[in-house]
Tab-separated table of C-alpha atoms in Angstrom:
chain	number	residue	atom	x	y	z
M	1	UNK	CA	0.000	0.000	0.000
M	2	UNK	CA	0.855	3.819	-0.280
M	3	UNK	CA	1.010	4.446	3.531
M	4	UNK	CA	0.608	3.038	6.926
M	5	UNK	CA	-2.906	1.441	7.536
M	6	UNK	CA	-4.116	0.895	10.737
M	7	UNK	CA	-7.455	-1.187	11.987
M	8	UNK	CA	-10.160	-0.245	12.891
M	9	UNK	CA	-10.347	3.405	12.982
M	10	UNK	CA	-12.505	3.390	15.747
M	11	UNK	CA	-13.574	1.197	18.351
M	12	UNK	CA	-15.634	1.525	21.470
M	13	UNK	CA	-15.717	-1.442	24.262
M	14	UNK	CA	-16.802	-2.009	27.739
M	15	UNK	CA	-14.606	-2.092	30.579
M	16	UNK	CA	-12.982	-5.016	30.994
M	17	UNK	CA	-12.564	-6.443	27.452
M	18	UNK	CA	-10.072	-7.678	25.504
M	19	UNK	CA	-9.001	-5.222	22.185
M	20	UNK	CA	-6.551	-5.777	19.092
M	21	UNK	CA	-5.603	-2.892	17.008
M	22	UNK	CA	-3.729	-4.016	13.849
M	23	UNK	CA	-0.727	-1.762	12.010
M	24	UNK	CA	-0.431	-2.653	8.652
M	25	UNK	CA	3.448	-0.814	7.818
M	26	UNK	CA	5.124	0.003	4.553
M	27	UNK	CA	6.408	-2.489	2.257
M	28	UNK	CA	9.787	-2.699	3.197
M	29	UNK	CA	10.008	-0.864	6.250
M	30	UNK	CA	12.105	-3.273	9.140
M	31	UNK	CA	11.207	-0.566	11.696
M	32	UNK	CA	7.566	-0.409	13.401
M	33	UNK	CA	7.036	1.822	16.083
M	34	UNK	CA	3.323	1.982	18.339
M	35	UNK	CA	2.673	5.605	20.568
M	36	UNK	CA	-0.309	6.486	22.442
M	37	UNK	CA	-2.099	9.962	22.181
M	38	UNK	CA	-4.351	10.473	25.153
M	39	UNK	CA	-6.809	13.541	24.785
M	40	UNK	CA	-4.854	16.671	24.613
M	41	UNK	CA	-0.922	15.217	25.099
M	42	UNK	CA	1.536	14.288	22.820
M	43	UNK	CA	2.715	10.860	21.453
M	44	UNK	CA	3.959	8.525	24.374
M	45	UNK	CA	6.172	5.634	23.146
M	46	UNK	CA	5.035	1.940	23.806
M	47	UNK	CA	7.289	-0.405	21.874
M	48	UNK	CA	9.911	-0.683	19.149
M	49	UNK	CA	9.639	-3.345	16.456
M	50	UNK	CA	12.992	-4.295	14.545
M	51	UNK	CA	11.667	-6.851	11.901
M	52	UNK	CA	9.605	-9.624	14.687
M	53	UNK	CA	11.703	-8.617	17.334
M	54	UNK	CA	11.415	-5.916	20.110
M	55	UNK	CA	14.568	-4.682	21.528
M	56	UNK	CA	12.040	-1.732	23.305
M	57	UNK	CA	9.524	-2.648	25.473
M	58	UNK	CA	10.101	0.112	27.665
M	59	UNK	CA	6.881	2.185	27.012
M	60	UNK	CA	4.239	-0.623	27.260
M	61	UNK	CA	2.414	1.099	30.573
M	62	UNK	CA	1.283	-2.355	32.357
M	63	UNK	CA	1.643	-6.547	31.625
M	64	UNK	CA	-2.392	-5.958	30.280
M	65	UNK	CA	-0.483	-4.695	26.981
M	66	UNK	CA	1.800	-7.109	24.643
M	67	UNK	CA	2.467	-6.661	21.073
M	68	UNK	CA	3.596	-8.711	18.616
M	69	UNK	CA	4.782	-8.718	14.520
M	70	UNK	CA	4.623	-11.003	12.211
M	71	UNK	CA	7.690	-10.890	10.152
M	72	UNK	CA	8.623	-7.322	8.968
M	73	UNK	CA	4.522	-6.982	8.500
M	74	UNK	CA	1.358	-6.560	10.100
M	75	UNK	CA	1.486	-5.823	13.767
M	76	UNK	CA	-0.984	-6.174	16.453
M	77	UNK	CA	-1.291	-4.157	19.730
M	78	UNK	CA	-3.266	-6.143	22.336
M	79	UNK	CA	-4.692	-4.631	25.482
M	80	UNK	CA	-6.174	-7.366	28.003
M	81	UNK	CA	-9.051	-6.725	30.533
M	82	UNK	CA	-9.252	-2.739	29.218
M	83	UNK	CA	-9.346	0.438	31.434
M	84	UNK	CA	-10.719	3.642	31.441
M	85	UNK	CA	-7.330	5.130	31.517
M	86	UNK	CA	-6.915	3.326	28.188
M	87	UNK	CA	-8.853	5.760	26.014
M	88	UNK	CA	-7.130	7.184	23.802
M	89	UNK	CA	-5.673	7.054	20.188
M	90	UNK	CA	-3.002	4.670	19.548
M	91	UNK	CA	-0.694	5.484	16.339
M	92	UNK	CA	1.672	3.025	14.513
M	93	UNK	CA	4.619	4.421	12.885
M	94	UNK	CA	7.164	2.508	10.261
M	95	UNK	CA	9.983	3.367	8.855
M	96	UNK	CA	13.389	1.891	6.881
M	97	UNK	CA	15.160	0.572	9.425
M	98	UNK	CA	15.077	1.696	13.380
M	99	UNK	CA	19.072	2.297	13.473
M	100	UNK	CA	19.255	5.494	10.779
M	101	UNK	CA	18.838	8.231	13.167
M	102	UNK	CA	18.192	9.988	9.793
M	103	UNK	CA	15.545	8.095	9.056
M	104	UNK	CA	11.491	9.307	8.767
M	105	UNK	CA	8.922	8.141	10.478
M	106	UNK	CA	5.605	7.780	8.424
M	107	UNK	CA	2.482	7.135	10.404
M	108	UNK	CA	-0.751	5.637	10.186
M	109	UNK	CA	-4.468	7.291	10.815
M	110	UNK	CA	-4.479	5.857	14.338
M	111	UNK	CA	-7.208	3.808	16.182
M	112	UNK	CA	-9.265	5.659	18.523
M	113	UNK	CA	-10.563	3.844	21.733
M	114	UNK	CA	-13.155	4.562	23.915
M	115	UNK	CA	-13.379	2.283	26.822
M	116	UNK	CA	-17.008	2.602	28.485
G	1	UNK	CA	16.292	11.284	29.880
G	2	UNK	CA	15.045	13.462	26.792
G	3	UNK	CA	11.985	15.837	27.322
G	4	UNK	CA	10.501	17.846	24.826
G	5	UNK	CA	8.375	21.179	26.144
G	6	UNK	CA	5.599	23.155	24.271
G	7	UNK	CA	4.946	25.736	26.363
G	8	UNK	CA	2.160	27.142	24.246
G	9	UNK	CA	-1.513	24.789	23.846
G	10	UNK	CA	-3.160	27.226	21.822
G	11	UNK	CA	-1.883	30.191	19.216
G	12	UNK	CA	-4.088	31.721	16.639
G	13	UNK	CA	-3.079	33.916	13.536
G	14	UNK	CA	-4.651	35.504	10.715
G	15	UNK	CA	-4.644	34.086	6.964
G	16	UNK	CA	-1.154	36.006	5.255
G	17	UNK	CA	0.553	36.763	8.191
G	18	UNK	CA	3.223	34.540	10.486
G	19	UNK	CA	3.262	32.933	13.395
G	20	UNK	CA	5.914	31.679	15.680
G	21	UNK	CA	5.687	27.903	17.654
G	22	UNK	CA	8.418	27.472	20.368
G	23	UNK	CA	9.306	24.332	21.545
G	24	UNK	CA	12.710	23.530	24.061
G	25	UNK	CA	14.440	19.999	24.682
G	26	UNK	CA	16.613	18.333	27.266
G	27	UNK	CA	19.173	16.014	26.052
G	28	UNK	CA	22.671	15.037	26.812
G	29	UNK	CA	23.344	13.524	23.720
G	30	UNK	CA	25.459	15.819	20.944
G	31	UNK	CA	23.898	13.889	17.760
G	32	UNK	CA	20.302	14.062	17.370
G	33	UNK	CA	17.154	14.942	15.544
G	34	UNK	CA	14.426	17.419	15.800
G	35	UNK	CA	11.448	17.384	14.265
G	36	UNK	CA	8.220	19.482	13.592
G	37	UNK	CA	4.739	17.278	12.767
G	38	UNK	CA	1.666	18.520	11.868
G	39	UNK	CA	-1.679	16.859	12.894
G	40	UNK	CA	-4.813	17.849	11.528
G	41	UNK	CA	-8.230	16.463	12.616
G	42	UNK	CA	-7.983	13.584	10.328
G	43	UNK	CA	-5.121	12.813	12.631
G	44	UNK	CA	-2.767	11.730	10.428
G	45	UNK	CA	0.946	12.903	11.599
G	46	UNK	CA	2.474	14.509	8.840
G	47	UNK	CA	6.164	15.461	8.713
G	48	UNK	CA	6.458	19.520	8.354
G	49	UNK	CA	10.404	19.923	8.730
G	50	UNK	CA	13.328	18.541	10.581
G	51	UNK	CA	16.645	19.484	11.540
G	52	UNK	CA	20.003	17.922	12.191
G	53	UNK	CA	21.569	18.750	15.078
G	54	UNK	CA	24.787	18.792	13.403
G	55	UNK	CA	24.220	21.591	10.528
G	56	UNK	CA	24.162	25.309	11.827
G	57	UNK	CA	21.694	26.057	8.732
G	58	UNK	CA	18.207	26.079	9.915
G	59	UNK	CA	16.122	23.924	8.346
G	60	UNK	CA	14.035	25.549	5.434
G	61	UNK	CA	10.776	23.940	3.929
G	62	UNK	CA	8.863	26.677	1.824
G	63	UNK	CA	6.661	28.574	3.995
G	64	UNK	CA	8.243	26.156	7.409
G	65	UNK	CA	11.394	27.654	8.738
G	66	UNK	CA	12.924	26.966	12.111
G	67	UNK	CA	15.526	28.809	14.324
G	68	UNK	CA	17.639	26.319	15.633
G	69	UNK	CA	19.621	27.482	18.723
G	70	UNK	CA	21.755	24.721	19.913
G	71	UNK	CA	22.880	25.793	23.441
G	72	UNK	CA	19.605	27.143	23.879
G	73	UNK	CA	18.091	24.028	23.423
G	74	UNK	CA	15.889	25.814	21.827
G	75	UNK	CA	13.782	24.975	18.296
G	76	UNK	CA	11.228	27.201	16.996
G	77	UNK	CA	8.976	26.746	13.819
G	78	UNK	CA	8.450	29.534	12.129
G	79	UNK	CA	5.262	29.618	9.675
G	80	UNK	CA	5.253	32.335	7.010
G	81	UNK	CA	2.168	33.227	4.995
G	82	UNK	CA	-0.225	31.513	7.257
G	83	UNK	CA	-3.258	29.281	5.450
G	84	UNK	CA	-6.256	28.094	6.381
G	85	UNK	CA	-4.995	24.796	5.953
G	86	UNK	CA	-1.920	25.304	8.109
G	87	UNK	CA	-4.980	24.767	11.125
G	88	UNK	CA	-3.554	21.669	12.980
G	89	UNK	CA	-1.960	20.664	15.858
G	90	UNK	CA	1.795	20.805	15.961
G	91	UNK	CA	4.530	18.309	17.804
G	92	UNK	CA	7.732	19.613	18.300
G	93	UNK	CA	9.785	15.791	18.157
G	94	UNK	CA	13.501	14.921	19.799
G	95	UNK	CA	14.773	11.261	18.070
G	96	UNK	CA	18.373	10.802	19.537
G	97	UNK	CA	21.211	8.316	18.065
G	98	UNK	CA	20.648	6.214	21.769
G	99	UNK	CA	17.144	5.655	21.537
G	100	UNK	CA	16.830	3.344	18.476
G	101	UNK	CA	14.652	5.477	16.822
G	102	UNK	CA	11.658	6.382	18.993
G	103	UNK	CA	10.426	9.975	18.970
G	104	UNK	CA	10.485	11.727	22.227
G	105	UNK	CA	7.164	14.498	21.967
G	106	UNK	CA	5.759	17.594	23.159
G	107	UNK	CA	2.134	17.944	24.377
G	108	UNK	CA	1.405	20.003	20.822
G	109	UNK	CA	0.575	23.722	20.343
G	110	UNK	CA	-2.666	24.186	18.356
G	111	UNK	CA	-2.818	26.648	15.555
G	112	UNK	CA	-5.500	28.013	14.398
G	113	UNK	CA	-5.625	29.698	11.258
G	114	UNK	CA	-8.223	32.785	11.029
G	115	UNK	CA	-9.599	34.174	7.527
């Protein structure tokens, strides 16, 4: 595809639930990256993909989040047993590789969560 | 650590004229990245300019300059010619050569554009 996709676009669920977003990255790009926008802040990191492995973990806020990829493609956020505090928009970002400290980040629409 | 600081949520300008965003960083490191995105309601991030830490040239983009002042830690975007379209939020963004890659952001300054 042309950009990064990201699935769904929006999704509400009750307190307690399970959720997977999906991040669907560029062809080609080793480097996938997940933040989280809550209402009116900036982008807080959550984990670093480097092809199917994740050297950074370090932003993932509680064990109720994991992540994983599938290759150097599709990735899938999963937050167990959802919160209220999880609201929020969560963006996926890929790019060439993770090392280039040169090198652009191009992100997806985002999903936007609403936990009732 | 690396923090990023907007210290300005809202600004508002009118359509032709120009408009200043500031934005400040913390950082030990000496080779790094800054970056300016631009996020409209659609919400899609969108990659306005960037700057090397490296090159004493600021950064020019067409209407998207920024005054980089390294021992300031300071990196403003400068916006010349203002559009309606130029309404967005904007991230001032810190990506250091330690952090594999991950984008350090401030809360955002929103711009409004007035006709």
């Amino acid at each position: 595809g042309a950009g990064v996709s990201q699935s769904p676009s929006n999704k509400v669920t009750e307190k307690g639930k399970d959720v997977e977003l999906r991040c669907d990255p560029i062809s080609g790009h080793t480097a996938l990256y997940w933040y989280r926008q809550r209402l009116g802040q900036g982008l807080e990191f959550l984990i670093y993909f480097q092809g199917n492995s994740a050297p950074d973990k370090s932003g993932l806020p509680s064990d109720r989040f994991s992540a994983e990829r599938t290759g150097e493609s599709v990735s899938t956020l999963t937050i167990q047993r959802t919160q209220q505090e999880d609201s929020a928009v969560y963006l996926c970002a890929s790019t060439v590789s993770g090392r280039g400290l040169y090198n652009e980040q191009f992100f997806g629409p985002g999903t936007r969560l609403t936990v009732l | 650590a690396q923090t990023v600081t907007q210290s300005q949520p809202e600004m508002s300008v009118q359509e032709a004229e120009t408009v200043t965003l500031s934005c400040t960083y913390d950082t030990s490191e000496n080779n790094y990245y800054l970056f300016w995105y631009k996020q409209p309601p659609s919400r899609q991030m969108i990659l306005v300019i960037r700057q090397e830490a490296y090159k004493q040239q600021n950064a020019t983009e067409n209407r998207f300059s920024v005054n980089f002042q390294k021992a300031a830690k300071s990196f403003s975007l400068k916006i010349s010619d203002s559009q309606l379209g130029d309404t967005a939020m904007y991230f001032c963004a810190f990506k250091g050569g330690s952090t594999l890659g991950r984008l350090y952001f401030g809360r955002g300054t929103q711009l409004t554009v007035w006709p």
